[in-house]
Amino acid sequence: MAPDDDTPRENADAVVRSQYEAHPYPPRDPDDERQRLITGSPSHIREINHYVFGGKRDFSKPFRALIAGGGTGDATVMLAQQLADQGPGEVVYVDISEASLKIAEARVQARNLRNVSFHHGSLLDLGDIAPGPYDYIDCCGVLHHLADPAAGLGALEEVLEENGGMGLMLYGALGRTGVYPMQEAIRELTMGMEGGDRLALARRLVDSLPDSNWLKKNPAVGDHLLDDDAAFTDLLLHSRDRAYTVPEIDALMSGFGFTITGFIEPVRYDPATYLDEEALVGRARDLPWMDQCAIAESIAGNLKTHVFYVVPSSHGTTALAQADNPGMVPLWRDDDGPAFARRLSGSSRIKMNFDGLALSLELPDGAGKVAELINGERSLGDIQAALYQDWITFKARFDRLYRVLNGLNLMLLKAG
Ligand SMILES: C[S@@+](CC[C@H](N)C(=O)[O-])C[C@H]1O[C@@H](n2cnc3c(N)ncnc32)[C@H](O)[C@@H]1O
């Protein structure tokens, strides 16, 4: 964590802001909107429905989302487009960086989206600049840059609808191993330098690191290796950021009466993903879910960011969609789902690479047939009937498939 204790908070805030004025993050070209829509987590509309509204939200009705610290607009553009495709939903963007706001605005204009309003200012002043209430709030990679992240979370909580929820991203402490010692070394060695000179010297230092350096050894972190000054700056020249473990996130959220409904990707937060021995898997399964997530983080070691959804604890049990009745409808998260399903036929495993770790997950028998029947309209009951299986046999197989496909954040649920 950057030591800003001896700097007045306003000055430290100004330094954070000036970084994002000089290096809007992430770098984006509004012209690219004509060719593609960037989708991601949190705040994909299907994830919001699954993790916040139990799969029951009707987006053909009014819906109001806040993107707090929207940067160059990834979540704003994605959600505004997805809402516009379904109904009258609107997005409210807030950021302290004017340069970032202009890029986000140009991207929204390039798509002819008319459901976004832009506000320049701090999320700590939401009551003045963009008052709630909001059905949903996105705050991705922002709270960990505040002098007091809890105060930021409190400001968001104040404008959130009672039955709403949030999608957040906070840096992961273990996955960022090596980042903070390097930030510290660079800070000391570039004291008094600014702009391009500082960046160039920092880059030369990073190029010359010995093989024993933890950042160099960390396969999960690679932004400093890109030819991208904004990414390098965000990772190693940041004036203020901190990182969290799963238990720290849980404590921060429960302090404000929030329950975490899911981490993305779920499979990475499941100890069974990393364990071979049945006795160990069994012992892990006996623990509360949050403890399992914490153990998975400790074992994996490569969770460099934590993307997760929260809801007020009062409706924590109903917020997460569950495959617990024949009326629920499985759907692909992204448009390439059906093509992916066709490739599953005949496969017994799915292979994925996450931040330096290759995972190979076993699929149940008949996975391809079930996957090909998923079209976002057929319910679990319809799929069961199409396969001529009784509910218990079907459900046992579906649950195993769901663990993998939902675990990889490829499949979600909605209410029928
Ligand atoms: C790492 S960027 C993330 C941008 C965006 N959320 C994303 O995930 O692409 C952090 C953003 O938070 C903004 N920010 C930092 N402190 C803020 C504050 N107090 N209020 C609003 N925005 C803030 C910065 O200007 C920057 O655009």
mmCIF file of C-alpha atoms in Angstrom, residues 67-292:
data_model
loop_
_atom_site.group_PDB
_atom_site.id
_atom_site.type_symbol
_atom_site.label_atom_id
_atom_site.label_comp_id
_atom_site.label_asym_id
_atom_site.label_seq_id
_atom_site.Cartn_x
_atom_site.Cartn_y
_atom_site.Cartn_z
ATOM 1 C CA ILE A 67 -21.194 2.941 -12.747
ATOM 2 C CA ALA A 68 -19.042 4.446 -9.989
ATOM 3 C CA GLY A 69 -15.522 5.218 -11.219
ATOM 4 C CA GLY A 70 -16.442 4.237 -14.759
ATOM 5 C CA GLY A 71 -13.005 4.927 -16.276
ATOM 6 C CA THR A 72 -12.960 4.813 -20.066
ATOM 7 C CA GLY A 73 -16.358 3.174 -20.135
ATOM 8 C CA ASP A 74 -16.138 -0.629 -20.462
ATOM 9 C CA ALA A 75 -18.968 -1.424 -18.031
ATOM 10 C CA THR A 76 -20.940 1.673 -19.024
ATOM 11 C CA VAL A 77 -20.909 0.816 -22.728
ATOM 12 C CA MET A 78 -21.599 -2.898 -22.159
ATOM 13 C CA LEU A 79 -24.503 -2.439 -19.758
ATOM 14 C CA ALA A 80 -26.016 0.539 -21.613
ATOM 15 C CA GLN A 81 -26.013 -1.504 -24.837
ATOM 16 C CA GLN A 82 -27.453 -4.591 -23.141
ATOM 17 C CA LEU A 83 -30.159 -2.555 -21.398
ATOM 18 C CA ALA A 84 -31.019 -0.664 -24.583
ATOM 19 C CA ASP A 85 -31.465 -4.005 -26.363
ATOM 20 C CA GLN A 86 -34.059 -5.045 -23.776
ATOM 21 C CA GLY A 87 -35.924 -1.967 -22.561
ATOM 22 C CA PRO A 88 -35.847 1.452 -20.945
ATOM 23 C CA GLY A 89 -32.977 0.824 -18.488
ATOM 24 C CA GLU A 90 -30.526 3.667 -17.924
ATOM 25 C CA VAL A 91 -26.913 4.008 -16.831
ATOM 26 C CA VAL A 92 -25.410 6.812 -14.755
ATOM 27 C CA TYR A 93 -21.633 7.214 -15.107
ATOM 28 C CA VAL A 94 -19.443 8.940 -12.491
ATOM 29 C CA ASP A 95 -15.656 9.439 -12.488
ATOM 30 C CA ILE A 96 -13.148 11.956 -11.114
ATOM 31 C CA SER A 97 -11.132 11.884 -14.338
ATOM 32 C CA GLU A 98 -12.425 14.212 -17.034
ATOM 33 C CA ALA A 99 -10.170 12.629 -19.657
ATOM 34 C CA SER A 100 -11.650 9.190 -18.892
ATOM 35 C CA LEU A 101 -15.174 10.586 -18.969
ATOM 36 C CA LYS A 102 -14.621 12.076 -22.443
ATOM 37 C CA ILE A 103 -13.480 8.734 -23.839
ATOM 38 C CA ALA A 104 -16.427 6.891 -22.254
ATOM 39 C CA GLU A 105 -18.803 9.532 -23.645
ATOM 40 C CA ALA A 106 -17.347 9.236 -27.153
ATOM 41 C CA ARG A 107 -17.764 5.428 -27.025
ATOM 42 C CA VAL A 108 -21.409 5.780 -26.005
ATOM 43 C CA GLN A 109 -21.968 8.304 -28.814
ATOM 44 C CA ALA A 110 -20.280 6.004 -31.335
ATOM 45 C CA ARG A 111 -22.970 3.426 -30.498
ATOM 46 C CA ASN A 112 -25.804 5.961 -30.604
ATOM 47 C CA LEU A 113 -26.805 4.993 -27.084
ATOM 48 C CA ARG A 114 -29.155 7.494 -25.476
ATOM 49 C CA ASN A 115 -29.591 5.882 -22.069
ATOM 50 C CA VAL A 116 -26.412 7.141 -20.337
ATOM 51 C CA SER A 117 -25.794 10.312 -18.333
ATOM 52 C CA PHE A 118 -22.269 11.427 -17.442
ATOM 53 C CA HIS A 119 -21.201 13.112 -14.212
ATOM 54 C CA HIS A 120 -17.755 14.368 -13.327
ATOM 55 C CA GLY A 121 -16.862 14.046 -9.644
ATOM 56 C CA SER A 122 -16.117 11.708 -6.766
ATOM 57 C CA LEU A 123 -18.271 8.770 -5.760
ATOM 58 C CA LEU A 124 -17.909 10.191 -2.256
ATOM 59 C CA ASP A 125 -20.190 13.048 -3.364
ATOM 60 C CA LEU A 126 -22.878 10.982 -5.077
ATOM 61 C CA GLY A 127 -25.659 12.614 -3.096
ATOM 62 C CA ASP A 128 -24.807 15.927 -4.825
ATOM 63 C CA ILE A 129 -23.735 14.861 -8.294
ATOM 64 C CA ALA A 130 -25.810 11.751 -9.084
ATOM 65 C CA PRO A 131 -28.296 10.941 -6.335
ATOM 66 C CA GLY A 132 -29.880 7.491 -6.118
ATOM 67 C CA PRO A 133 -31.599 5.273 -5.687
ATOM 68 C CA TYR A 134 -30.015 2.703 -8.017
ATOM 69 C CA ASP A 135 -31.146 -0.844 -8.676
ATOM 70 C CA TYR A 136 -27.575 -1.842 -9.368
ATOM 71 C CA ILE A 137 -24.112 -0.353 -8.815
ATOM 72 C CA ASP A 138 -20.871 -1.290 -10.577
ATOM 73 C CA CYS A 139 -17.656 -0.307 -8.842
ATOM 74 C CA CYS A 140 -14.812 -2.093 -10.551
ATOM 75 C CA GLY A 141 -11.235 -1.461 -9.504
ATOM 76 C CA VAL A 142 -12.007 1.809 -7.731
ATOM 77 C CA LEU A 143 -12.533 1.382 -3.969
ATOM 78 C CA HIS A 144 -8.959 0.131 -3.477
ATOM 79 C CA HIS A 145 -7.680 3.502 -4.775
ATOM 80 C CA LEU A 146 -9.550 5.538 -2.168
ATOM 81 C CA ALA A 147 -7.937 6.828 1.028
ATOM 82 C CA ASP A 148 -10.749 5.107 2.902
ATOM 83 C CA PRO A 149 -12.331 2.279 0.874
ATOM 84 C CA ALA A 150 -14.940 1.708 3.598
ATOM 85 C CA ALA A 151 -16.108 5.323 3.255
ATOM 86 C CA GLY A 152 -16.478 4.699 -0.494
ATOM 87 C CA LEU A 153 -18.495 1.551 0.118
ATOM 88 C CA GLY A 154 -20.659 3.477 2.582
ATOM 89 C CA ALA A 155 -21.313 6.155 -0.058
ATOM 90 C CA LEU A 156 -22.451 3.460 -2.507
ATOM 91 C CA GLU A 157 -24.613 1.749 0.083
ATOM 92 C CA GLU A 158 -26.450 5.017 0.694
ATOM 93 C CA VAL A 159 -27.656 5.283 -2.903
ATOM 94 C CA LEU A 160 -28.452 1.582 -3.445
ATOM 95 C CA GLU A 161 -32.103 0.445 -3.603
ATOM 96 C CA GLU A 162 -33.104 -1.782 -0.723
ATOM 97 C CA ASN A 163 -33.628 -4.718 -3.114
ATOM 98 C CA GLY A 164 -30.681 -3.913 -5.354
ATOM 99 C CA GLY A 165 -27.115 -5.172 -5.471
ATOM 100 C CA MET A 166 -23.622 -4.401 -6.601
ATOM 101 C CA GLY A 167 -20.844 -5.862 -8.743
ATOM 102 C CA LEU A 168 -17.364 -5.030 -7.482
ATOM 103 C CA MET A 169 -13.740 -5.692 -8.224
ATOM 104 C CA LEU A 170 -10.972 -5.366 -5.661
ATOM 105 C CA TYR A 171 -7.353 -6.344 -6.110
ATOM 106 C CA GLY A 172 -6.339 -9.753 -4.767
ATOM 107 C CA ALA A 173 -3.502 -9.655 -2.227
ATOM 108 C CA LEU A 174 -1.946 -13.037 -2.901
ATOM 109 C CA GLY A 175 -2.235 -12.862 -6.687
ATOM 110 C CA ARG A 176 -0.455 -9.500 -6.674
ATOM 111 C CA THR A 177 2.580 -10.922 -4.899
ATOM 112 C CA GLY A 178 5.589 -8.835 -5.857
ATOM 113 C CA VAL A 179 3.625 -5.759 -6.960
ATOM 114 C CA TYR A 180 3.851 -3.749 -3.737
ATOM 115 C CA PRO A 181 7.594 -4.195 -3.069
ATOM 116 C CA MET A 182 8.213 -3.064 -6.670
ATOM 117 C CA GLN A 183 5.908 -0.051 -6.283
ATOM 118 C CA GLU A 184 7.903 0.862 -3.180
ATOM 119 C CA ALA A 185 11.304 0.430 -4.863
ATOM 120 C CA ILE A 186 10.212 2.464 -7.888
ATOM 121 C CA ARG A 187 8.812 5.195 -5.646
ATOM 122 C CA GLU A 188 12.148 5.514 -3.835
ATOM 123 C CA LEU A 189 14.302 5.330 -6.947
ATOM 124 C CA THR A 190 12.262 7.831 -8.974
ATOM 125 C CA MET A 191 11.690 10.337 -6.176
ATOM 126 C CA GLY A 192 11.466 13.863 -7.619
ATOM 127 C CA MET A 193 10.971 12.629 -11.187
ATOM 128 C CA GLU A 194 7.770 13.028 -13.179
ATOM 129 C CA GLY A 195 5.981 11.978 -16.345
ATOM 130 C CA GLY A 196 7.871 10.282 -19.158
ATOM 131 C CA ASP A 197 11.282 10.349 -17.431
ATOM 132 C CA ARG A 198 9.911 8.563 -14.401
ATOM 133 C CA LEU A 199 8.084 6.036 -16.514
ATOM 134 C CA ALA A 200 11.178 5.349 -18.641
ATOM 135 C CA LEU A 201 13.405 4.814 -15.593
ATOM 136 C CA ALA A 202 10.815 2.548 -13.980
ATOM 137 C CA ARG A 203 10.593 0.512 -17.177
ATOM 138 C CA ARG A 204 14.377 0.132 -17.273
ATOM 139 C CA LEU A 205 14.373 -1.029 -13.665
ATOM 140 C CA VAL A 206 11.680 -3.621 -14.372
ATOM 141 C CA ASP A 207 13.562 -4.831 -17.475
ATOM 142 C CA SER A 208 16.622 -5.524 -15.361
ATOM 143 C CA LEU A 209 15.013 -7.421 -12.483
ATOM 144 C CA PRO A 210 16.812 -10.555 -11.306
ATOM 145 C CA ASP A 211 15.111 -13.929 -11.741
ATOM 146 C CA SER A 212 14.542 -14.116 -7.976
ATOM 147 C CA ASN A 213 12.222 -11.070 -7.969
ATOM 148 C CA TRP A 214 8.660 -11.990 -6.899
ATOM 149 C CA LEU A 215 7.027 -9.826 -9.556
ATOM 150 C CA LYS A 216 9.147 -11.470 -12.218
ATOM 151 C CA LYS A 217 8.272 -14.890 -10.827
ATOM 152 C CA ASN A 218 4.540 -14.116 -10.639
ATOM 153 C CA PRO A 219 2.847 -15.503 -13.781
ATOM 154 C CA ALA A 220 -0.491 -13.920 -12.865
ATOM 155 C CA VAL A 221 0.669 -10.314 -13.267
ATOM 156 C CA GLY A 222 1.793 -9.122 -16.680
ATOM 157 C CA ASP A 223 0.578 -5.547 -17.263
ATOM 158 C CA HIS A 224 4.118 -4.212 -16.839
ATOM 159 C CA LEU A 225 5.286 -6.365 -19.763
ATOM 160 C CA LEU A 226 2.836 -4.794 -22.219
ATOM 161 C CA ASP A 227 3.734 -1.937 -24.519
ATOM 162 C CA ASP A 228 1.096 0.130 -22.759
ATOM 163 C CA ASP A 229 2.032 3.059 -20.520
ATOM 164 C CA ALA A 230 -1.400 3.299 -18.872
ATOM 165 C CA ALA A 231 -1.258 -0.367 -17.851
ATOM 166 C CA PHE A 232 2.341 -0.056 -16.570
ATOM 167 C CA THR A 233 1.438 3.090 -14.643
ATOM 168 C CA ASP A 234 -1.695 1.574 -13.147
ATOM 169 C CA LEU A 235 0.246 -1.450 -11.911
ATOM 170 C CA LEU A 236 3.563 -0.036 -10.728
ATOM 171 C CA LEU A 237 3.412 3.760 -10.547
ATOM 172 C CA HIS A 238 0.112 4.085 -8.756
ATOM 173 C CA SER A 239 0.188 6.542 -5.899
ATOM 174 C CA ARG A 240 -2.423 4.667 -3.906
ATOM 175 C CA ASP A 241 -3.787 1.160 -4.033
ATOM 176 C CA ARG A 242 -4.211 -1.763 -1.735
ATOM 177 C CA ALA A 243 -5.193 -5.390 -2.137
ATOM 178 C CA TYR A 244 -7.527 -7.746 -0.286
ATOM 179 C CA THR A 245 -7.791 -11.385 0.667
ATOM 180 C CA VAL A 246 -11.173 -13.139 0.527
ATOM 181 C CA PRO A 247 -11.680 -12.914 4.332
ATOM 182 C CA GLU A 248 -10.829 -9.202 4.227
ATOM 183 C CA ILE A 249 -13.411 -8.642 1.513
ATOM 184 C CA ASP A 250 -15.988 -10.634 3.439
ATOM 185 C CA ALA A 251 -15.315 -8.553 6.575
ATOM 186 C CA LEU A 252 -15.523 -5.272 4.635
ATOM 187 C CA MET A 253 -18.809 -6.259 3.003
ATOM 188 C CA SER A 254 -20.477 -7.691 6.096
ATOM 189 C CA GLY A 255 -19.534 -4.509 7.969
ATOM 190 C CA PHE A 256 -22.009 -2.740 5.678
ATOM 191 C CA GLY A 257 -24.661 -5.463 5.898
ATOM 192 C CA PHE A 258 -23.833 -6.999 2.500
ATOM 193 C CA THR A 259 -23.738 -10.695 1.637
ATOM 194 C CA ILE A 260 -21.512 -11.933 -1.186
ATOM 195 C CA THR A 261 -23.561 -14.002 -3.640
ATOM 196 C CA GLY A 262 -20.725 -15.136 -5.888
ATOM 197 C CA PHE A 263 -17.134 -14.685 -7.007
ATOM 198 C CA ILE A 264 -16.228 -14.799 -10.697
ATOM 199 C CA GLU A 265 -15.192 -17.354 -11.880
ATOM 200 C CA PRO A 266 -16.796 -19.636 -9.256
ATOM 201 C CA VAL A 267 -14.608 -22.610 -10.122
ATOM 202 C CA ARG A 268 -11.507 -20.640 -9.109
ATOM 203 C CA TYR A 269 -12.984 -20.149 -5.625
ATOM 204 C CA ASP A 270 -13.719 -23.845 -5.148
ATOM 205 C CA PRO A 271 -10.957 -25.779 -3.328
ATOM 206 C CA ALA A 272 -12.051 -28.974 -5.131
ATOM 207 C CA THR A 273 -10.722 -27.442 -8.361
ATOM 208 C CA TYR A 274 -7.199 -27.734 -7.012
ATOM 209 C CA LEU A 275 -7.397 -30.890 -4.873
ATOM 210 C CA ASP A 276 -7.002 -34.503 -6.018
ATOM 211 C CA GLU A 277 -7.401 -36.338 -2.754
ATOM 212 C CA GLU A 278 -11.003 -37.129 -1.844
ATOM 213 C CA ALA A 279 -10.311 -36.797 1.881
ATOM 214 C CA LEU A 280 -9.145 -33.220 1.367
ATOM 215 C CA VAL A 281 -12.082 -32.368 -0.872
ATOM 216 C CA GLY A 282 -14.446 -33.815 1.741
ATOM 217 C CA ARG A 283 -12.900 -31.761 4.533
ATOM 218 C CA ALA A 284 -13.099 -28.606 2.420
ATOM 219 C CA ARG A 285 -16.770 -29.318 1.592
ATOM 220 C CA ASP A 286 -17.596 -29.446 5.315
ATOM 221 C CA LEU A 287 -16.583 -25.795 5.712
ATOM 222 C CA PRO A 288 -18.809 -22.739 5.240
ATOM 223 C CA TRP A 289 -18.747 -21.463 1.638
ATOM 224 C CA MET A 290 -16.730 -18.327 2.439
ATOM 225 C CA ASP A 291 -14.038 -20.414 4.153
ATOM 226 C CA GLN A 292 -13.907 -22.624 1.076
#
